[in-house]
PDB file of C-alpha atoms in Angstrom:
ATOM      1  CA  MET A 264     110.891 -46.337 138.479  1.00 47.00           C
ATOM      2  CA  ARG A 265     111.673 -47.267 142.485  1.00 52.00           C
ATOM      3  CA  ALA A 266     110.965 -43.566 143.253  1.00 48.00           C
ATOM      4  CA  TRP A 267     107.609 -43.818 140.877  1.00 48.00           C
ATOM      5  CA  ILE A 268     106.813 -46.970 142.342  1.00 47.00           C
ATOM      6  CA  HIS A 269     107.490 -45.490 146.537  1.00 47.00           C
ATOM      7  CA  ARG A 270     105.017 -42.312 145.104  1.00 51.00           C
ATOM      8  CA  VAL A 271     102.460 -44.752 144.387  1.00 41.00           C
ATOM      9  CA  LEU A 272     102.632 -46.613 147.278  1.00 45.00           C
ATOM     10  CA  LEU A 273     102.764 -43.248 149.372  1.00 44.00           C
ATOM     11  CA  LEU A 274      99.932 -42.461 147.441  1.00 46.00           C
ATOM     12  CA  LEU A 275      97.913 -45.466 148.263  1.00 48.00           C
ATOM     13  CA  ALA A 276      98.661 -45.558 151.942  1.00 44.00           C
ATOM     14  CA  LEU A 277      97.338 -41.641 152.048  1.00 41.00           C
ATOM     15  CA  ALA A 278      94.404 -42.765 150.338  1.00 45.00           C
ATOM     16  CA  VAL A 279      93.895 -45.923 153.133  1.00 43.00           C
ATOM     17  CA  ALA A 280      94.570 -43.531 156.099  1.00 41.00           C
ATOM     18  CA  GLY A 281      92.226 -40.423 155.078  1.00 43.00           C
ATOM     19  CA  PRO A 282      89.161 -41.863 155.986  1.00 41.00           C
ATOM     20  CA  ALA A 283      90.854 -42.684 159.308  1.00 40.00           C
ATOM     21  CA  LEU A 284      92.609 -39.314 160.138  1.00 49.00           C
ATOM     22  CA  ALA A 285      89.075 -37.531 158.991  1.00 76.00           C
ATOM     23  CA  GLU A 286      87.479 -35.703 161.924  1.00 89.00           C
ATOM     24  CA  GLU A 287      84.741 -37.570 163.648  1.00 95.00           C
ATOM     25  CA  PRO A 288      81.345 -36.317 164.644  1.00 97.00           C
ATOM     26  CA  VAL A 289      81.062 -34.734 168.367  1.00 98.00           C
ATOM     27  CA  ARG A 290      79.011 -37.040 170.542  1.00 98.00           C
ATOM     28  CA  VAL A 291      77.391 -33.839 172.595  1.00 98.00           C
ATOM     29  CA  PHE A 292      74.607 -35.757 175.764  1.00 98.00           C
ATOM     30  CA  ALA A 293      72.673 -32.258 176.583  1.00 98.00           C
ATOM     31  CA  ALA A 294      69.722 -31.767 178.695  1.00 98.00           C
ATOM     32  CA  ALA A 295      66.512 -31.791 176.808  1.00 97.00           C
ATOM     33  CA  SER A 296      65.592 -28.211 177.116  1.00 98.00           C
ATOM     34  CA  LEU A 297      69.102 -26.781 175.033  1.00 98.00           C
ATOM     35  CA  THR A 298      67.479 -29.334 172.143  1.00 98.00           C
ATOM     36  CA  ASN A 299      66.361 -26.119 170.302  1.00 98.00           C
ATOM     37  CA  ALA A 300      69.277 -24.010 170.744  1.00 98.00           C
ATOM     38  CA  LEU A 301      72.093 -26.892 169.318  1.00 98.00           C
ATOM     39  CA  ASN A 302      70.465 -28.095 166.810  1.00 98.00           C
ATOM     40  CA  ASP A 303      70.855 -24.851 165.869  1.00 98.00           C
ATOM     41  CA  ILE A 304      74.326 -24.572 166.819  1.00 98.00           C
ATOM     42  CA  GLY A 305      75.081 -27.999 165.653  1.00 98.00           C
ATOM     43  CA  LEU A 306      74.203 -26.298 161.875  1.00 98.00           C
ATOM     44  CA  GLU A 307      76.320 -23.606 162.409  1.00 98.00           C
ATOM     45  CA  TRP A 308      79.267 -26.137 163.274  1.00 98.00           C
ATOM     46  CA  ARG A 309      78.728 -28.156 160.146  1.00 97.00           C
ATOM     47  CA  LYS A 310      78.578 -24.831 157.848  1.00 97.00           C
ATOM     48  CA  ALA A 311      82.126 -23.892 159.585  1.00 96.00           C
ATOM     49  CA  GLY A 312      83.315 -27.241 157.676  1.00 96.00           C
ATOM     50  CA  HIS A 313      83.092 -30.060 160.559  1.00 97.00           C
ATOM     51  CA  PRO A 314      80.870 -32.463 160.282  1.00 97.00           C
ATOM     52  CA  LYS A 315      77.362 -32.929 162.113  1.00 96.00           C
ATOM     53  CA  PRO A 316      77.537 -33.577 166.038  1.00 97.00           C
ATOM     54  CA  SER A 317      75.886 -36.337 167.552  1.00 98.00           C
ATOM     55  CA  LEU A 318      73.298 -34.842 169.426  1.00 98.00           C
ATOM     56  CA  ALA A 319      71.511 -36.877 172.839  1.00 98.00           C
ATOM     57  CA  TYR A 320      68.749 -35.022 174.342  1.00 98.00           C
ATOM     58  CA  ALA A 321      67.194 -36.251 178.268  1.00 97.00           C
ATOM     59  CA  ALA A 322      67.073 -35.228 181.673  1.00 97.00           C
ATOM     60  CA  SER A 323      70.319 -34.490 182.752  1.00 97.00           C
ATOM     61  CA  SER A 324      70.186 -36.874 185.303  1.00 96.00           C
ATOM     62  CA  ALA A 325      69.594 -40.139 183.080  1.00 97.00           C
ATOM     63  CA  LEU A 326      72.712 -38.634 180.541  1.00 98.00           C
ATOM     64  CA  ALA A 327      74.788 -38.435 183.303  1.00 98.00           C
ATOM     65  CA  LYS A 328      74.021 -41.790 184.199  1.00 98.00           C
ATOM     66  CA  GLN A 329      74.631 -43.280 180.862  1.00 98.00           C
ATOM     67  CA  ILE A 330      78.317 -41.037 180.768  1.00 98.00           C
ATOM     68  CA  GLU A 331      78.904 -43.136 184.072  1.00 98.00           C
ATOM     69  CA  ALA A 332      77.973 -46.316 182.996  1.00 98.00           C
ATOM     70  CA  GLY A 333      80.453 -45.648 180.181  1.00 96.00           C
ATOM     71  CA  ALA A 334      78.113 -44.747 177.068  1.00 97.00           C
ATOM     72  CA  PRO A 335      80.120 -42.647 174.494  1.00 96.00           C
ATOM     73  CA  ALA A 336      79.790 -39.101 174.288  1.00 98.00           C
ATOM     74  CA  ASP A 337      82.374 -36.043 174.091  1.00 98.00           C
ATOM     75  CA  VAL A 338      80.921 -33.494 175.955  1.00 98.00           C
ATOM     76  CA  PHE A 339      77.595 -32.787 178.549  1.00 98.00           C
ATOM     77  CA  ALA A 340      75.707 -29.711 179.006  1.00 98.00           C
ATOM     78  CA  SER A 341      73.889 -30.399 182.537  1.00 98.00           C
ATOM     79  CA  ALA A 342      70.919 -28.077 183.264  1.00 98.00           C
ATOM     80  CA  ASP A 343      72.308 -27.897 186.642  1.00 97.00           C
ATOM     81  CA  LEU A 344      75.448 -28.309 188.879  1.00 97.00           C
ATOM     82  CA  THR A 345      73.933 -31.306 190.271  1.00 96.00           C
ATOM     83  CA  TRP A 346      74.619 -33.471 187.979  1.00 97.00           C
ATOM     84  CA  MET A 347      77.660 -32.140 186.473  1.00 98.00           C
ATOM     85  CA  ASP A 348      79.397 -32.562 190.058  1.00 98.00           C
ATOM     86  CA  TYR A 349      78.346 -36.240 190.123  1.00 98.00           C
ATOM     87  CA  LEU A 350      80.509 -37.089 186.991  1.00 98.00           C
ATOM     88  CA  ASP A 351      83.267 -34.668 188.097  1.00 98.00           C
ATOM     89  CA  LYS A 352      83.248 -36.363 191.786  1.00 98.00           C
ATOM     90  CA  ARG A 353      83.768 -40.118 189.783  1.00 98.00           C
ATOM     91  CA  GLY A 354      86.585 -38.464 187.102  1.00 98.00           C
ATOM     92  CA  LYS A 355      84.652 -38.714 184.375  1.00 98.00           C
ATOM     93  CA  LEU A 356      84.920 -34.927 182.816  1.00 98.00           C
ATOM     94  CA  GLN A 357      88.335 -33.561 181.354  1.00 97.00           C
ATOM     95  CA  ALA A 358      90.004 -31.235 183.915  1.00 95.00           C
ATOM     96  CA  GLY A 359      89.953 -27.929 182.947  1.00 95.00           C
ATOM     97  CA  THR A 360      87.173 -27.788 180.164  1.00 97.00           C
ATOM     98  CA  ARG A 361      83.946 -27.675 182.973  1.00 97.00           C
ATOM     99  CA  ARG A 362      82.302 -24.078 182.119  1.00 98.00           C
ATOM    100  CA  ASN A 363      79.133 -22.561 183.484  1.00 98.00           C
ATOM    101  CA  LEU A 364      77.429 -21.169 180.291  1.00 98.00           C
ATOM    102  CA  LEU A 365      73.746 -20.329 180.529  1.00 98.00           C
ATOM    103  CA  GLY A 366      70.826 -19.310 183.000  1.00 98.00           C
ATOM    104  CA  ASN A 367      67.347 -19.400 182.615  1.00 98.00           C
ATOM    105  CA  THR A 368      64.072 -18.789 184.358  1.00 98.00           C
ATOM    106  CA  LEU A 369      61.211 -21.213 186.285  1.00 98.00           C
ATOM    107  CA  VAL A 370      57.607 -20.639 184.994  1.00 98.00           C
ATOM    108  CA  MET A 371      53.946 -21.817 185.554  1.00 98.00           C
ATOM    109  CA  ILE A 372      52.634 -23.053 182.616  1.00 98.00           C
ATOM    110  CA  VAL A 373      48.769 -23.656 181.285  1.00 98.00           C
ATOM    111  CA  PRO A 374      47.160 -24.920 178.055  1.00 98.00           C
ATOM    112  CA  GLN A 375      46.527 -22.105 175.935  1.00 98.00           C
ATOM    113  CA  GLY A 376      43.485 -20.027 176.726  1.00 97.00           C
ATOM    114  CA  ARG A 377      43.075 -21.968 179.761  1.00 98.00           C
ATOM    115  CA  ALA A 378      44.735 -19.142 182.335  1.00 98.00           C
ATOM    116  CA  PHE A 379      43.525 -18.918 186.054  1.00 97.00           C
ATOM    117  CA  PRO A 380      44.385 -16.134 188.990  1.00 97.00           C
ATOM    118  CA  VAL A 381      47.675 -16.919 190.809  1.00 97.00           C
ATOM    119  CA  GLN A 382      49.810 -15.064 193.065  1.00 97.00           C
ATOM    120  CA  VAL A 383      53.719 -16.119 193.627  1.00 97.00           C
ATOM    121  CA  ARG A 384      53.476 -15.903 196.871  1.00 96.00           C
ATOM    122  CA  ARG A 385      53.954 -17.562 200.369  1.00 96.00           C
ATOM    123  CA  GLY A 386      50.374 -17.848 201.966  1.00 93.00           C
ATOM    124  CA  PHE A 387      48.900 -18.443 198.381  1.00 97.00           C
ATOM    125  CA  ASP A 388      46.677 -21.234 197.984  1.00 98.00           C
ATOM    126  CA  LEU A 389      47.883 -22.822 194.382  1.00 98.00           C
ATOM    127  CA  ALA A 390      46.200 -26.057 195.246  1.00 98.00           C
ATOM    128  CA  GLY A 391      42.490 -24.564 195.472  1.00 98.00           C
ATOM    129  CA  ALA A 392      43.045 -22.391 192.878  1.00 98.00           C
ATOM    130  CA  PHE A 393      42.714 -24.914 189.846  1.00 98.00           C
ATOM    131  CA  GLU A 394      42.060 -28.824 189.829  1.00 97.00           C
ATOM    132  CA  GLY A 395      44.334 -31.878 188.390  1.00 97.00           C
ATOM    133  CA  ARG A 396      47.962 -32.169 188.641  1.00 98.00           C
ATOM    134  CA  LEU A 397      50.283 -30.148 187.527  1.00 98.00           C
ATOM    135  CA  CYS A 398      53.152 -31.365 185.827  1.00 98.00           C
ATOM    136  CA  THR A 399      56.699 -31.184 186.231  1.00 98.00           C
ATOM    137  CA  GLY A 400      60.045 -33.072 185.895  1.00 98.00           C
ATOM    138  CA  GLU A 401      60.246 -35.815 188.733  1.00 97.00           C
ATOM    139  CA  PRO A 402      60.914 -33.775 191.835  1.00 96.00           C
ATOM    140  CA  GLY A 403      64.405 -34.857 193.449  1.00 90.00           C
ATOM    141  CA  VAL A 404      65.731 -36.125 190.126  1.00 95.00           C
ATOM    142  CA  VAL A 405      65.086 -33.961 187.077  1.00 97.00           C
ATOM    143  CA  PRO A 406      66.520 -31.144 187.490  1.00 97.00           C
ATOM    144  CA  ALA A 407      63.491 -28.719 186.155  1.00 97.00           C
ATOM    145  CA  GLY A 408      61.559 -31.238 188.979  1.00 97.00           C
ATOM    146  CA  ILE A 409      64.797 -29.975 191.504  1.00 97.00           C
ATOM    147  CA  TYR A 410      64.121 -26.469 190.614  1.00 97.00           C
ATOM    148  CA  ALA A 411      60.149 -26.593 191.234  1.00 98.00           C
ATOM    149  CA  ARG A 412      60.112 -28.630 194.150  1.00 98.00           C
ATOM    150  CA  GLU A 413      62.410 -26.137 196.005  1.00 98.00           C
ATOM    151  CA  ALA A 414      60.543 -23.062 195.246  1.00 98.00           C
ATOM    152  CA  MET A 415      57.181 -24.155 196.268  1.00 98.00           C
ATOM    153  CA  GLN A 416      58.611 -25.476 199.187  1.00 98.00           C
ATOM    154  CA  ASN A 417      59.827 -22.121 199.465  1.00 97.00           C
ATOM    155  CA  LEU A 418      56.699 -20.620 198.487  1.00 98.00           C
ATOM    156  CA  GLY A 419      54.723 -23.510 201.226  1.00 98.00           C
ATOM    157  CA  TRP A 420      52.920 -24.641 198.369  1.00 98.00           C
ATOM    158  CA  TRP A 421      54.814 -28.617 198.566  1.00 98.00           C
ATOM    159  CA  ASP A 422      52.741 -30.171 201.151  1.00 98.00           C
ATOM    160  CA  ALA A 423      48.740 -29.401 199.528  1.00 97.00           C
ATOM    161  CA  MET A 424      50.399 -30.296 196.424  1.00 98.00           C
ATOM    162  CA  LYS A 425      52.894 -33.106 196.319  1.00 97.00           C
ATOM    163  CA  ASN A 426      50.450 -35.961 195.751  1.00 98.00           C
ATOM    164  CA  ARG A 427      48.821 -34.061 192.807  1.00 98.00           C
ATOM    165  CA  ILE A 428      52.464 -33.573 191.021  1.00 98.00           C
ATOM    166  CA  VAL A 429      52.567 -35.888 187.425  1.00 98.00           C
ATOM    167  CA  GLY A 430      56.883 -36.358 187.425  1.00 98.00           C
ATOM    168  CA  THR A 431      57.883 -36.633 184.199  1.00 98.00           C
ATOM    169  CA  ASP A 432      61.596 -38.026 182.204  1.00 96.00           C
ATOM    170  CA  ASP A 433      62.592 -34.624 181.389  1.00 97.00           C
ATOM    171  CA  VAL A 434      61.130 -30.927 180.841  1.00 97.00           C
ATOM    172  CA  ARG A 435      59.940 -31.032 177.566  1.00 97.00           C
ATOM    173  CA  THR A 436      57.754 -34.406 178.243  1.00 98.00           C
ATOM    174  CA  ALA A 437      56.524 -31.950 180.812  1.00 98.00           C
ATOM    175  CA  LEU A 438      55.506 -29.095 178.298  1.00 98.00           C
ATOM    176  CA  ALA A 439      53.994 -31.842 176.053  1.00 98.00           C
ATOM    177  CA  PHE A 440      51.441 -32.738 179.046  1.00 98.00           C
ATOM    178  CA  VAL A 441      50.428 -29.496 179.305  1.00 98.00           C
ATOM    179  CA  GLU A 442      49.864 -29.027 175.421  1.00 98.00           C
ATOM    180  CA  ARG A 443      47.967 -31.233 175.320  1.00 98.00           C
ATOM    181  CA  GLY A 444      46.096 -30.681 178.102  1.00 97.00           C
ATOM    182  CA  GLU A 445      46.465 -33.560 180.218  1.00 97.00           C
ATOM    183  CA  CYS A 446      47.930 -31.398 182.975  1.00 98.00           C
ATOM    184  CA  PRO A 447      46.073 -27.957 183.466  1.00 98.00           C
ATOM    185  CA  LEU A 448      49.251 -26.618 185.218  1.00 98.00           C
ATOM    186  CA  GLY A 449      52.834 -26.943 184.286  1.00 98.00           C
ATOM    187  CA  ILE A 450      56.270 -26.091 185.421  1.00 98.00           C
ATOM    188  CA  VAL A 451      59.194 -25.441 183.059  1.00 98.00           C
ATOM    189  CA  TYR A 452      62.087 -23.235 181.852  1.00 98.00           C
ATOM    190  CA  ALA A 453      61.258 -20.537 180.471  1.00 98.00           C
ATOM    191  CA  THR A 454      62.758 -21.122 177.116  1.00 98.00           C
ATOM    192  CA  ASP A 455      60.648 -24.241 176.573  1.00 98.00           C
ATOM    193  CA  ALA A 456      57.523 -22.332 177.047  1.00 98.00           C
ATOM    194  CA  LYS A 457      58.970 -19.253 173.990  1.00 97.00           C
ATOM    195  CA  ILE A 458      59.198 -22.239 171.878  1.00 97.00           C
ATOM    196  CA  SER A 459      55.709 -24.047 172.089  1.00 97.00           C
ATOM    197  CA  ARG A 460      52.461 -22.230 170.563  1.00 96.00           C
ATOM    198  CA  LYS A 461      50.233 -24.273 172.794  1.00 98.00           C
ATOM    199  CA  VAL A 462      50.562 -22.907 176.385  1.00 98.00           C
ATOM    200  CA  ASP A 463      50.809 -19.888 177.947  1.00 98.00           C
ATOM    201  CA  VAL A 464      53.007 -18.719 180.739  1.00 98.00           C
ATOM    202  CA  LEU A 465      51.130 -18.061 183.670  1.00 98.00           C
ATOM    203  CA  ALA A 466      53.615 -16.406 186.293  1.00 98.00           C
ATOM    204  CA  SER A 467      57.843 -16.621 187.001  1.00 98.00           C
ATOM    205  CA  PHE A 468      59.335 -18.042 189.871  1.00 98.00           C
ATOM    206  CA  PRO A 469      61.194 -15.032 191.073  1.00 95.00           C
ATOM    207  CA  PRO A 470      64.858 -16.101 191.510  1.00 86.00           C
ATOM    208  CA  GLY A 471      65.750 -15.945 194.911  1.00 92.00           C
ATOM    209  CA  SER A 472      62.409 -18.626 195.410  1.00 97.00           C
ATOM    210  CA  HIS A 473      65.257 -21.281 193.711  1.00 97.00           C
ATOM    211  CA  LYS A 474      68.390 -21.906 193.539  1.00 96.00           C
ATOM    212  CA  PRO A 475      70.055 -20.173 190.478  1.00 97.00           C
ATOM    213  CA  ILE A 476      69.341 -22.189 187.089  1.00 98.00           C
ATOM    214  CA  VAL A 477      72.919 -23.108 186.000  1.00 98.00           C
ATOM    215  CA  TYR A 478      73.343 -25.048 182.910  1.00 98.00           C
ATOM    216  CA  PRO A 479      77.809 -25.929 182.747  1.00 98.00           C
ATOM    217  CA  PHE A 480      79.184 -27.744 180.012  1.00 98.00           C
ATOM    218  CA  ALA A 481      82.383 -29.738 179.947  1.00 98.00           C
ATOM    219  CA  ALA A 482      84.270 -32.486 177.992  1.00 98.00           C
ATOM    220  CA  VAL A 483      83.945 -36.062 179.435  1.00 98.00           C
ATOM    221  CA  GLU A 484      86.932 -37.842 180.433  1.00 97.00           C
ATOM    222  CA  GLY A 485      88.196 -40.027 177.103  1.00 96.00           C
ATOM    223  CA  ALA A 486      86.516 -37.298 174.228  1.00 97.00           C
ATOM    224  CA  ARG A 487      88.001 -36.803 170.911  1.00 94.00           C
ATOM    225  CA  PRO A 488      90.340 -34.508 170.674  1.00 92.00           C
ATOM    226  CA  GLN A 489      87.463 -32.094 168.733  1.00 95.00           C
ATOM    227  CA  ALA A 490      85.758 -31.583 171.704  1.00 97.00           C
ATOM    228  CA  GLN A 491      86.847 -29.115 172.830  1.00 96.00           C
ATOM    229  CA  ALA A 492      87.044 -27.211 169.781  1.00 97.00           C
ATOM    230  CA  PHE A 493      83.454 -27.600 169.444  1.00 98.00           C
ATOM    231  CA  LEU A 494      82.847 -26.028 173.271  1.00 98.00           C
ATOM    232  CA  ARG A 495      84.813 -23.361 172.310  1.00 97.00           C
ATOM    233  CA  PHE A 496      82.542 -22.476 169.554  1.00 98.00           C
ATOM    234  CA  VAL A 497      79.458 -23.288 171.830  1.00 98.00           C
ATOM    235  CA  GLN A 498      80.791 -20.787 174.396  1.00 97.00           C
ATOM    236  CA  THR A 499      82.718 -18.086 172.423  1.00 96.00           C
ATOM    237  CA  SER A 500      80.950 -17.699 168.724  1.00 97.00           C
ATOM    238  CA  PRO A 501      79.087 -14.902 167.712  1.00 97.00           C
ATOM    239  CA  GLN A 502      76.366 -17.730 166.297  1.00 98.00           C
ATOM    240  CA  ALA A 503      76.063 -19.768 169.165  1.00 98.00           C
ATOM    241  CA  ALA A 504      75.563 -16.409 171.243  1.00 98.00           C
ATOM    242  CA  ALA A 505      73.190 -15.095 168.998  1.00 98.00           C
ATOM    243  CA  ILE A 506      71.291 -18.870 169.155  1.00 98.00           C
ATOM    244  CA  PHE A 507      71.087 -18.901 172.646  1.00 98.00           C
ATOM    245  CA  ALA A 508      69.770 -15.059 172.702  1.00 98.00           C
ATOM    246  CA  LYS A 509      66.663 -16.299 170.163  1.00 98.00           C
ATOM    247  CA  TYR A 510      65.626 -18.999 172.655  1.00 98.00           C
ATOM    248  CA  GLY A 511      65.684 -16.823 176.109  1.00 97.00           C
ATOM    249  CA  PHE A 512      68.615 -18.141 177.341  1.00 98.00           C
ATOM    250  CA  THR A 513      70.762 -15.964 179.953  1.00 97.00           C
ATOM    251  CA  ARG A 514      74.886 -15.952 179.123  1.00 96.00           C
ATOM    252  CA  LEU A 515      76.553 -16.053 182.275  1.00 96.00           C
ATOM    253  CA  LYS A 516      79.797 -14.472 182.729  1.00 86.00           C
ATOM    254  CA  PRO A 517      82.727 -16.599 183.081  1.00 80.00           C
TER     255      PRO A 517
END
């Protein structure tokens, strides 16, 4: 009789503990330009038997500040090294989990069918080539804007263009402004232009015009145990590799 009671109590204890022991969704804070790719990878992660990840997208700068302030995140994926370094220096990353995973290209875009002649070289008069504003991420803050400003400075375009720039909260907002025709010119990543049917790529910036575009991924300090498993899936699984290639990202060598 006592043995039977012990078995019943054990089963009740397991039933109560079960939900607490169940795997919780990985909380991912990621650069806006990763939206489509990570949404698809999240579906593959779920097919592999895990809970659907909680995915939050914004400018890398905004996400890094939120993590610094204590926002609950397990994984951070930045569109540049600056904001990953920012958290690293403040002890907000799990040691040994950081990896530079992806690369990208910077491009100029226009609303579909509204292209104009442009030459991506020093001495070209970009300011005189079109009328209106240029949309990109907020220069000096949002990674896309940081890359864009650096490229324009190196090409000698910045001084003539800086007062005509609309700095947006993230690169996807800049893309949306160009799609709607509110900006006749934009600077975004090639992967952003690739997903839109409402813009045309006017030109690509040569790699030497700005620092390499690098996407580092890392687990956040205090992350749930499954964060590292999710990172391994993103970094090494054939499903993730195929999805990143589909959207135009380049994989960096470890």
